[in-house]
CSV table of C-alpha atoms in Angstrom, one decimal:
chain,number,residue,atom,x,y,z
A,12,MET,CA,100.2,-20.9,56.8
A,13,ALA,CA,102.8,-23.6,56.9
A,14,GLU,CA,102.0,-27.0,58.3
A,15,GLY,CA,102.6,-27.2,62.0
A,16,ALA,CA,102.6,-23.5,62.6
A,17,GLY,CA,100.6,-24.1,65.7
A,18,GLU,CA,103.3,-26.2,67.3
A,19,GLU,CA,105.9,-24.6,69.4
A,20,LYS,CA,109.3,-24.7,67.8
A,21,LYS,CA,111.9,-26.6,69.8
A,22,LYS,CA,114.9,-24.5,70.6
A,23,PHE,CA,118.4,-25.9,70.2
A,24,SER,CA,120.6,-25.9,73.3
A,25,ILE,CA,124.3,-26.8,73.7
A,26,TRP,CA,123.3,-28.7,76.8
A,27,ASP,CA,121.4,-31.2,74.6
A,28,LEU,CA,124.6,-32.4,73.1
A,29,PRO,CA,126.0,-35.7,74.4
A,30,ASP,CA,128.9,-35.5,76.8
A,31,VAL,CA,132.3,-35.9,75.3
A,32,PRO,CA,133.8,-39.3,76.5
A,33,MET,CA,136.7,-38.6,78.8
A,34,GLY,CA,139.9,-40.7,78.2
A,35,GLN,CA,139.2,-41.4,74.5
A,36,LEU,CA,138.8,-39.4,71.3
A,37,PRO,CA,135.5,-39.3,69.4
A,38,PRO,CA,135.7,-41.4,66.3
A,39,HIS,CA,136.0,-38.5,63.9
A,40,LEU,CA,139.0,-37.0,65.8
A,41,GLU,CA,140.6,-40.4,66.1
A,42,LEU,CA,140.3,-40.8,62.4
A,43,GLN,CA,141.9,-37.4,61.8
A,44,ARG,CA,144.7,-38.2,64.2
A,45,SER,CA,145.7,-41.7,62.9
A,46,ARG,CA,144.8,-41.6,59.2
A,47,VAL,CA,145.4,-39.5,56.1
A,48,SER,CA,142.2,-39.3,54.1
A,49,CYS,CA,142.6,-39.3,50.4
A,50,ASN,CA,139.8,-37.5,48.6
A,51,LYS,CA,139.5,-37.4,44.8
A,52,ASP,CA,141.0,-33.9,44.6
A,53,ALA,CA,143.7,-34.0,47.4
A,54,PRO,CA,144.6,-35.7,50.6
A,55,ILE,CA,143.6,-34.2,54.0
A,56,HIS,CA,144.7,-34.5,57.6
A,57,THR,CA,148.3,-35.1,56.5
A,58,GLU,CA,149.8,-33.4,59.6
A,59,SER,CA,151.1,-35.3,62.6
A,60,ILE,CA,149.8,-33.9,65.9
A,61,GLN,CA,152.8,-33.7,68.2
A,62,TYR,CA,151.6,-31.2,70.8
A,63,SER,CA,151.2,-33.0,74.2
A,64,GLY,CA,148.2,-30.9,75.2
A,65,ALA,CA,146.3,-31.2,71.9
A,66,TYR,CA,143.5,-33.3,73.5
A,67,ALA,CA,143.9,-32.2,77.2
A,68,SER,CA,140.3,-31.0,77.4
A,69,MET,CA,139.2,-34.6,76.8
A,70,GLY,CA,141.6,-36.0,79.4
A,71,ILE,CA,144.0,-37.5,76.9
A,72,ASP,CA,147.8,-37.2,77.2
A,73,ASN,CA,149.2,-36.8,73.7
A,74,SER,CA,152.9,-36.6,74.8
A,75,SER,CA,155.6,-38.9,73.6
A,76,ARG,CA,156.3,-41.6,76.2
A,77,LEU,CA,159.0,-44.2,76.1
A,78,ASP,CA,156.8,-46.9,77.6
A,79,LEU,CA,154.0,-46.4,75.0
A,80,PHE,CA,156.6,-46.5,72.2
A,81,SER,CA,158.2,-49.7,73.5
A,82,ASN,CA,154.8,-51.4,73.7
A,83,ASN,CA,153.5,-50.3,70.3
A,84,PHE,CA,156.6,-50.3,68.1
A,85,ARG,CA,157.4,-53.5,66.1
A,86,VAL,CA,159.1,-54.5,62.9
A,87,GLU,CA,157.6,-57.2,60.7
A,88,VAL,CA,159.7,-58.6,57.8
A,89,VAL,CA,157.6,-59.2,54.7
A,90,ARG,CA,160.2,-60.1,52.1
A,91,LEU,CA,163.9,-60.7,52.3
A,92,ASN,CA,166.4,-61.9,49.7
A,93,GLU,CA,170.1,-61.3,48.9
A,94,ASP,CA,169.7,-57.8,47.6
A,95,ASP,CA,166.5,-56.2,49.0
A,96,ILE,CA,164.2,-56.3,52.0
A,97,GLU,CA,160.7,-55.1,52.6
A,98,PHE,CA,159.4,-54.8,56.2
A,99,ASP,CA,156.8,-52.9,58.1
A,100,MET,CA,157.7,-50.4,60.8
A,101,ILE,CA,154.6,-50.0,63.1
A,102,GLY,CA,154.1,-47.4,65.8
A,103,ILE,CA,156.6,-44.7,64.8
A,104,ASP,CA,156.4,-41.2,63.4
A,105,ALA,CA,157.3,-40.2,59.9
A,106,ALA,CA,160.3,-38.3,61.2
A,107,ILE,CA,161.9,-41.4,62.6
A,108,ALA,CA,161.2,-43.4,59.4
A,109,ASN,CA,162.8,-40.6,57.4
A,110,SER,CA,165.8,-40.6,59.7
A,111,PHE,CA,166.5,-44.2,58.8
A,112,ARG,CA,166.1,-43.5,55.1
A,113,ARG,CA,168.5,-40.6,55.2
A,114,ILE,CA,171.1,-42.5,57.2
A,115,LEU,CA,170.9,-45.5,54.8
A,116,ILE,CA,171.5,-43.2,51.8
A,117,ALA,CA,174.1,-40.8,53.1
A,118,GLU,CA,175.8,-42.0,56.3
A,119,LEU,CA,176.5,-45.7,56.1
A,120,PRO,CA,180.1,-46.3,54.9
A,121,THR,CA,181.2,-48.6,52.1
A,122,MET,CA,184.4,-49.1,50.1
A,123,ALA,CA,184.6,-47.5,46.6
A,124,ILE,CA,187.3,-46.7,44.2
A,125,GLU,CA,188.6,-43.2,44.8
A,126,LYS,CA,192.0,-42.9,43.2
A,127,VAL,CA,192.8,-44.3,39.7
A,128,LEU,CA,196.4,-44.4,38.5
A,129,ILE,CA,196.4,-44.7,34.7
A,130,ALA,CA,199.5,-46.0,33.1
A,131,ASN,CA,198.1,-46.3,29.6
A,132,ASN,CA,194.7,-45.5,28.1
A,133,THR,CA,194.4,-45.5,24.3
A,134,SER,CA,190.6,-46.1,24.3
A,135,ILE,CA,188.1,-43.5,23.2
A,136,ILE,CA,187.0,-43.0,26.9
A,137,GLN,CA,188.7,-40.0,28.6
A,138,ASP,CA,190.7,-40.7,31.8
A,139,GLU,CA,188.3,-38.7,33.9
A,140,VAL,CA,185.2,-40.6,32.6
A,141,LEU,CA,186.9,-43.9,33.0
A,142,ALA,CA,187.8,-43.1,36.6
A,143,HIS,CA,184.2,-42.0,37.3
A,144,ARG,CA,182.8,-45.3,35.9
A,145,LEU,CA,185.2,-47.3,38.0
A,146,GLY,CA,184.2,-45.4,41.1
A,147,LEU,CA,180.5,-46.5,40.6
A,148,VAL,CA,181.4,-50.3,40.5
A,149,PRO,CA,180.1,-51.8,43.8
A,150,ILE,CA,182.7,-53.8,45.7
A,151,ARG,CA,181.8,-56.9,47.6
A,152,VAL,CA,183.6,-56.3,50.9
A,153,ASP,CA,182.5,-55.6,54.5
A,154,PRO,CA,183.5,-51.9,55.1
A,155,ARG,CA,183.5,-52.5,58.9
A,156,LEU,CA,186.9,-54.4,58.4
A,157,PHE,CA,188.6,-51.2,57.2
A,158,ASP,CA,189.5,-47.8,58.6
A,159,TYR,CA,189.0,-44.4,57.1
A,160,LEU,CA,191.9,-42.9,55.1
A,161,SER,CA,192.6,-39.4,56.3
A,162,GLU,CA,194.9,-36.8,54.6
A,163,ASN,CA,197.7,-37.5,57.0
A,164,ASP,CA,197.5,-41.4,56.7
A,165,GLN,CA,199.6,-43.6,54.4
A,166,PRO,CA,197.6,-46.1,52.3
A,167,ASN,CA,198.0,-49.4,53.9
A,168,GLU,CA,196.3,-52.8,54.2
A,169,LYS,CA,193.8,-51.4,56.8
A,170,ASN,CA,192.5,-48.5,54.8
A,171,THR,CA,193.0,-49.3,51.1
A,172,ILE,CA,192.0,-51.9,48.6
A,173,VAL,CA,194.0,-52.1,45.3
A,174,PHE,CA,192.8,-53.4,42.0
A,175,LYS,CA,194.6,-53.8,38.7
A,176,LEU,CA,193.1,-53.5,35.3
A,177,HIS,CA,195.1,-54.4,32.2
A,178,VAL,CA,193.2,-55.2,29.0
A,179,GLN,CA,194.5,-55.0,25.4
A,180,CYS,CA,192.7,-55.5,22.1
A,181,LYS,CA,195.2,-56.8,19.6
A,182,ARG,CA,195.4,-55.5,16.0
A,183,GLY,CA,193.3,-57.6,13.6
A,184,SER,CA,191.0,-58.8,16.5
A,185,PRO,CA,187.3,-57.8,16.8
A,186,ARG,CA,186.3,-55.2,19.3
A,187,ILE,CA,186.2,-56.4,23.0
A,188,THR,CA,184.1,-55.3,25.9
A,189,VAL,CA,185.9,-54.6,29.2
A,190,LYS,CA,183.7,-55.6,32.1
A,191,SER,CA,184.1,-55.3,35.9
A,192,ASP,CA,185.4,-58.9,36.2
A,193,ALA,CA,188.6,-57.6,34.6
A,194,LEU,CA,189.4,-55.8,37.9
A,195,LYS,CA,191.9,-58.0,39.7
A,196,TRP,CA,192.5,-57.7,43.4
A,197,LEU,CA,196.1,-57.0,44.6
A,198,PRO,CA,196.2,-58.2,48.2
A,199,ASN,CA,199.9,-57.1,48.5
A,200,GLY,CA,199.2,-53.6,47.5
A,201,SER,CA,200.3,-51.4,44.6
A,202,GLU,CA,202.6,-52.7,41.9
A,203,LEU,CA,203.1,-49.3,40.2
A,204,VAL,CA,206.4,-47.6,40.9
A,205,LYS,CA,206.4,-43.9,41.7
A,206,GLU,CA,208.4,-41.7,39.3
A,207,THR,CA,211.4,-40.1,41.0
A,208,ARG,CA,212.6,-36.7,40.0
A,209,ASN,CA,216.0,-37.2,41.6
A,210,ALA,CA,218.2,-38.9,39.0
A,211,THR,CA,221.1,-39.3,41.4
A,212,SER,CA,219.1,-41.6,43.7
A,213,ASP,CA,220.6,-44.9,44.7
A,214,SER,CA,219.7,-47.5,42.1
A,215,SER,CA,220.1,-50.3,44.6
A,216,SER,CA,217.4,-49.0,46.9
A,217,LYS,CA,213.9,-50.5,46.8
A,218,PRO,CA,211.6,-48.6,44.4
A,219,GLU,CA,208.9,-46.6,46.0
A,220,ILE,CA,205.3,-47.6,45.3
A,221,TYR,CA,201.9,-46.0,46.1
A,222,THR,CA,200.9,-48.1,49.1
A,223,TYR,CA,202.6,-49.3,52.2
A,224,PHE,CA,201.2,-52.7,53.1
A,225,GLY,CA,202.7,-54.3,56.2
A,226,CYS,CA,201.2,-57.7,55.3
A,227,SER,CA,199.0,-59.2,52.7
A,228,GLN,CA,195.3,-58.8,52.9
A,229,GLU,CA,194.9,-62.5,52.1
A,230,THR,CA,196.0,-63.2,55.6
A,231,VAL,CA,192.8,-61.6,57.0
A,232,PRO,CA,190.5,-64.5,57.9
A,233,GLU,CA,187.4,-62.9,56.4
A,234,PHE,CA,189.2,-62.7,53.0
A,235,VAL,CA,190.5,-66.3,52.9
A,236,LYS,CA,187.3,-67.8,51.5
A,237,ASN,CA,185.8,-64.6,50.3
A,238,PRO,CA,188.3,-62.7,48.1
A,239,ILE,CA,187.5,-59.0,47.4
A,240,ILE,CA,185.9,-58.7,44.0
A,241,PRO,CA,183.3,-56.5,42.3
A,242,LYS,CA,179.7,-57.4,43.3
A,243,TYR,CA,178.6,-57.8,39.7
A,244,PRO,CA,181.1,-59.2,37.2
A,245,ASP,CA,179.2,-58.0,34.1
A,246,ILE,CA,179.2,-54.2,34.5
A,247,ILE,CA,180.5,-52.6,31.3
A,248,ILE,CA,183.5,-50.3,31.9
A,249,ALA,CA,184.7,-49.7,28.3
A,250,LYS,CA,184.9,-51.0,24.8
A,251,LEU,CA,188.2,-51.4,23.0
A,252,GLY,CA,188.9,-51.5,19.3
A,253,PRO,CA,191.9,-53.1,17.6
A,254,GLY,CA,195.2,-51.7,18.9
A,255,GLN,CA,193.6,-50.1,22.0
A,256,GLU,CA,194.7,-50.8,25.5
A,257,ILE,CA,193.9,-49.8,29.1
A,258,GLU,CA,196.3,-50.3,32.0
A,259,LEU,CA,195.6,-48.8,35.4
A,260,GLU,CA,195.5,-49.3,39.1
A,261,ALA,CA,192.5,-48.4,41.2
A,262,HIS,CA,192.6,-47.7,44.9
A,263,ALA,CA,189.4,-48.1,46.9
A,264,VAL,CA,188.9,-46.4,50.3
A,265,LYS,CA,186.2,-46.1,52.9
A,266,GLY,CA,183.6,-43.3,52.6
A,267,ILE,CA,180.0,-42.3,53.0
A,268,GLY,CA,177.3,-41.3,50.6
A,269,LYS,CA,177.2,-37.7,52.0
A,270,THR,CA,180.6,-37.2,50.4
A,271,HIS,CA,179.8,-38.9,47.0
A,272,ALA,CA,177.0,-41.1,45.8
A,273,LYS,CA,179.4,-43.9,44.9
A,274,TRP,CA,179.8,-44.7,48.6
A,275,SER,CA,176.0,-45.0,49.2
A,276,PRO,CA,175.3,-48.6,50.2
A,277,VAL,CA,171.8,-48.7,48.8
A,278,ALA,CA,170.5,-48.4,45.3
A,279,THR,CA,167.4,-47.0,46.9
A,280,ALA,CA,165.8,-46.8,50.3
A,281,TRP,CA,162.2,-45.6,50.5
A,282,TYR,CA,159.0,-46.0,52.5
A,283,ARG,CA,155.2,-45.4,52.2
A,284,MET,CA,152.4,-45.4,54.6
A,285,LEU,CA,150.2,-48.5,54.7
A,286,PRO,CA,147.2,-48.0,52.4
A,287,GLU,CA,143.7,-48.6,53.9
A,288,VAL,CA,140.8,-49.2,51.6
A,289,VAL,CA,137.3,-49.2,53.3
A,290,LEU,CA,134.0,-50.0,51.6
A,291,LEU,CA,131.4,-47.6,53.2
A,292,GLU,CA,128.5,-49.7,51.9
A,293,ASP,CA,127.8,-53.0,50.3
A,294,ILE,CA,128.7,-52.7,46.6
A,295,GLU,CA,126.9,-55.5,44.7
A,296,ASP,CA,126.3,-56.9,41.2
A,297,ASP,CA,127.0,-54.4,38.3
A,298,LEU,CA,128.5,-51.8,40.6
A,299,ALA,CA,130.9,-54.5,42.0
A,300,GLU,CA,132.1,-55.4,38.6
A,301,GLU,CA,132.6,-51.7,37.7
A,302,LEU,CA,134.6,-51.1,40.9
A,303,LYS,CA,136.8,-54.1,40.2
A,304,SER,CA,137.5,-52.9,36.6
A,305,LYS,CA,138.3,-49.4,37.9
A,306,CYS,CA,141.4,-50.5,39.9
A,307,PRO,CA,144.6,-50.9,37.8
A,308,VAL,CA,146.4,-53.0,40.5
A,309,ASN,CA,143.5,-55.4,41.3
A,310,VAL,CA,142.9,-54.4,44.9
A,311,PHE,CA,139.2,-55.5,44.7
A,312,ASP,CA,137.7,-58.9,44.2
A,313,ILE,CA,134.2,-60.3,43.6
A,314,GLU,CA,132.5,-62.5,46.2
A,315,ASP,CA,129.8,-64.8,45.0
A,316,LEU,CA,126.8,-64.6,47.4
A,317,GLY,CA,124.7,-67.2,45.5
A,318,LYS,CA,121.5,-66.9,43.6
A,319,GLY,CA,123.3,-64.7,41.0
A,320,ARG,CA,124.3,-62.0,43.5
A,321,ARG,CA,127.8,-60.7,43.7
A,322,ARG,CA,129.6,-58.4,46.2
A,323,ALA,CA,132.8,-56.4,46.0
A,324,THR,CA,135.5,-57.1,48.6
A,325,VAL,CA,138.9,-55.6,49.4
A,326,ALA,CA,141.3,-58.4,48.7
A,327,ARG,CA,144.7,-56.8,48.4
A,328,PRO,CA,144.7,-53.4,50.2
A,329,ARG,CA,148.6,-53.4,50.5
A,330,ALA,CA,148.9,-53.2,46.7
A,331,CYS,CA,146.9,-49.9,46.5
A,332,THR,CA,148.9,-47.1,45.1
A,333,LEU,CA,146.2,-44.5,45.9
A,334,CYS,CA,145.7,-43.6,42.3
A,335,ARG,CA,142.1,-42.8,43.3
A,336,GLU,CA,140.6,-44.2,40.2
A,337,CYS,CA,138.1,-46.1,42.3
A,338,ILE,CA,136.6,-42.9,43.8
A,339,ARG,CA,136.4,-40.9,40.6
A,340,GLY,CA,132.9,-40.6,39.1
A,341,ASP,CA,129.4,-40.0,40.5
A,342,ASP,CA,128.9,-41.0,44.2
A,343,TRP,CA,131.9,-43.3,44.3
A,344,GLU,CA,133.5,-41.2,47.1
A,345,LYS,CA,130.4,-42.1,49.2
A,346,ARG,CA,131.0,-45.8,48.6
A,347,VAL,CA,134.8,-46.2,49.0
A,348,ALA,CA,137.2,-44.5,51.4
A,349,LEU,CA,140.9,-44.4,50.8
A,350,ARG,CA,143.2,-43.7,53.7
A,351,ARG,CA,146.8,-44.2,54.9
A,352,VAL,CA,147.8,-45.2,58.4
A,353,LYS,CA,150.1,-42.5,59.8
A,354,ASP,CA,152.2,-44.7,62.1
A,355,HIS,CA,152.5,-47.8,59.8
A,356,PHE,CA,155.3,-47.6,57.2
A,357,ILE,CA,156.2,-50.1,54.5
A,358,PHE,CA,160.0,-49.8,54.2
A,359,THR,CA,162.0,-51.1,51.3
A,360,ILE,CA,165.8,-51.3,51.1
A,361,GLU,CA,167.7,-52.3,48.0
A,362,SER,CA,171.4,-53.0,48.7
A,363,THR,CA,174.2,-52.4,46.1
A,364,GLY,CA,175.9,-55.5,47.4
A,365,ALA,CA,178.5,-54.4,49.9
A,366,LEU,CA,176.4,-55.6,52.8
A,367,PRO,CA,173.1,-57.6,53.1
A,368,PRO,CA,170.0,-55.4,53.3
A,369,GLU,CA,169.1,-56.6,56.8
A,370,VAL,CA,172.6,-55.7,58.0
A,371,LEU,CA,172.3,-52.2,56.5
A,372,PHE,CA,169.2,-51.6,58.6
A,373,THR,CA,170.8,-52.7,61.9
A,374,GLU,CA,173.8,-50.5,61.1
A,375,ALA,CA,171.5,-47.6,60.5
A,376,VAL,CA,169.9,-48.2,63.9
A,377,LYS,CA,173.3,-48.1,65.5
A,378,ILE,CA,174.2,-44.8,63.8
A,379,LEU,CA,170.9,-43.2,65.0
A,380,GLU,CA,171.5,-44.5,68.5
A,381,ASP,CA,175.0,-42.9,68.5
A,382,LYS,CA,173.5,-39.6,67.4
A,383,CYS,CA,170.9,-39.7,70.2
A,384,GLU,CA,173.6,-40.4,72.7
A,385,ARG,CA,175.7,-37.5,71.5
A,386,VAL,CA,172.7,-35.2,71.9
A,387,ILE,CA,172.0,-36.4,75.4
A,388,THR,CA,175.7,-36.0,76.3
A,389,GLU,CA,175.8,-32.4,75.1
A,390,LEU,CA,172.6,-31.5,77.0
A,391,SER,CA,173.6,-33.1,80.2
């Protein structure tokens, strides 16, 4: 007979379980709600729990409330320079973070070359390819100073910027490279004359041009000290051989990236959830050295405990890319836990140069606010 056969077996009862704490989630549920766990095969608990009554049995209201959002939401700028910004958005859902990303890419307006009037092009680049390359040159100008040009509008100083490009490679000269600094701003508008089919027109009348500027754009205070030029002067547009020439006029108008990528104000806008690296036990000596060598981005460091003992520490968790190399192998998943914080986003914006990156984000906030106001107006 088995040992202890004479003892009465204890029966398990549900009433022996501890009471569920009311008003707060058990640790394992709180971890599932607020973290994405990254196992060595695949991440789990990736969904966001939006249902207001998901935890009603434990006395927890999971509904979205404005006062909680106002108290928990914050933005912390980590890095800012002329062309890019990195900041943390804390206390929001992925849907809102993605809304900002989509607005930055597709709905913030900029000025870009839309119409190219080619007077002469003897280079090896076709007219269509040349016009496409010009359209992708970022222009350093605030689009908020201009209006949209509709089909019924005439090009004028409030909705159009005119550039001129005239470059010639003389015969017997070496090949030359045409760069974006060859685009010259014409503040008084177009200089090309429209061709008239009526040969009997009055020769004394003023020739018709492609724009109708009422005044020079140089009179605008914002352009007195900051003339309109391409953001980067060294963008290669074409290469000319001896005897080749390009003469054209380029008209820039206001648009959004949803229409064409040339109007997108960002080179890229992206976000990622904050990585969280947790050591589930003390990792010392040879195991600590092995863990440090496993990580390709140097997330871990070694702490000297004295008397020849060493212990692994998490020194740079923000640098973690969740490659999961540190949890591959025998029992490493029991020593290290990789997670992502669901409501903490590291947001990066790289501007093309039309507007500073911090201004781009504030403009995206205004657009999202306008959208919300339109929805409320339609529903009321």
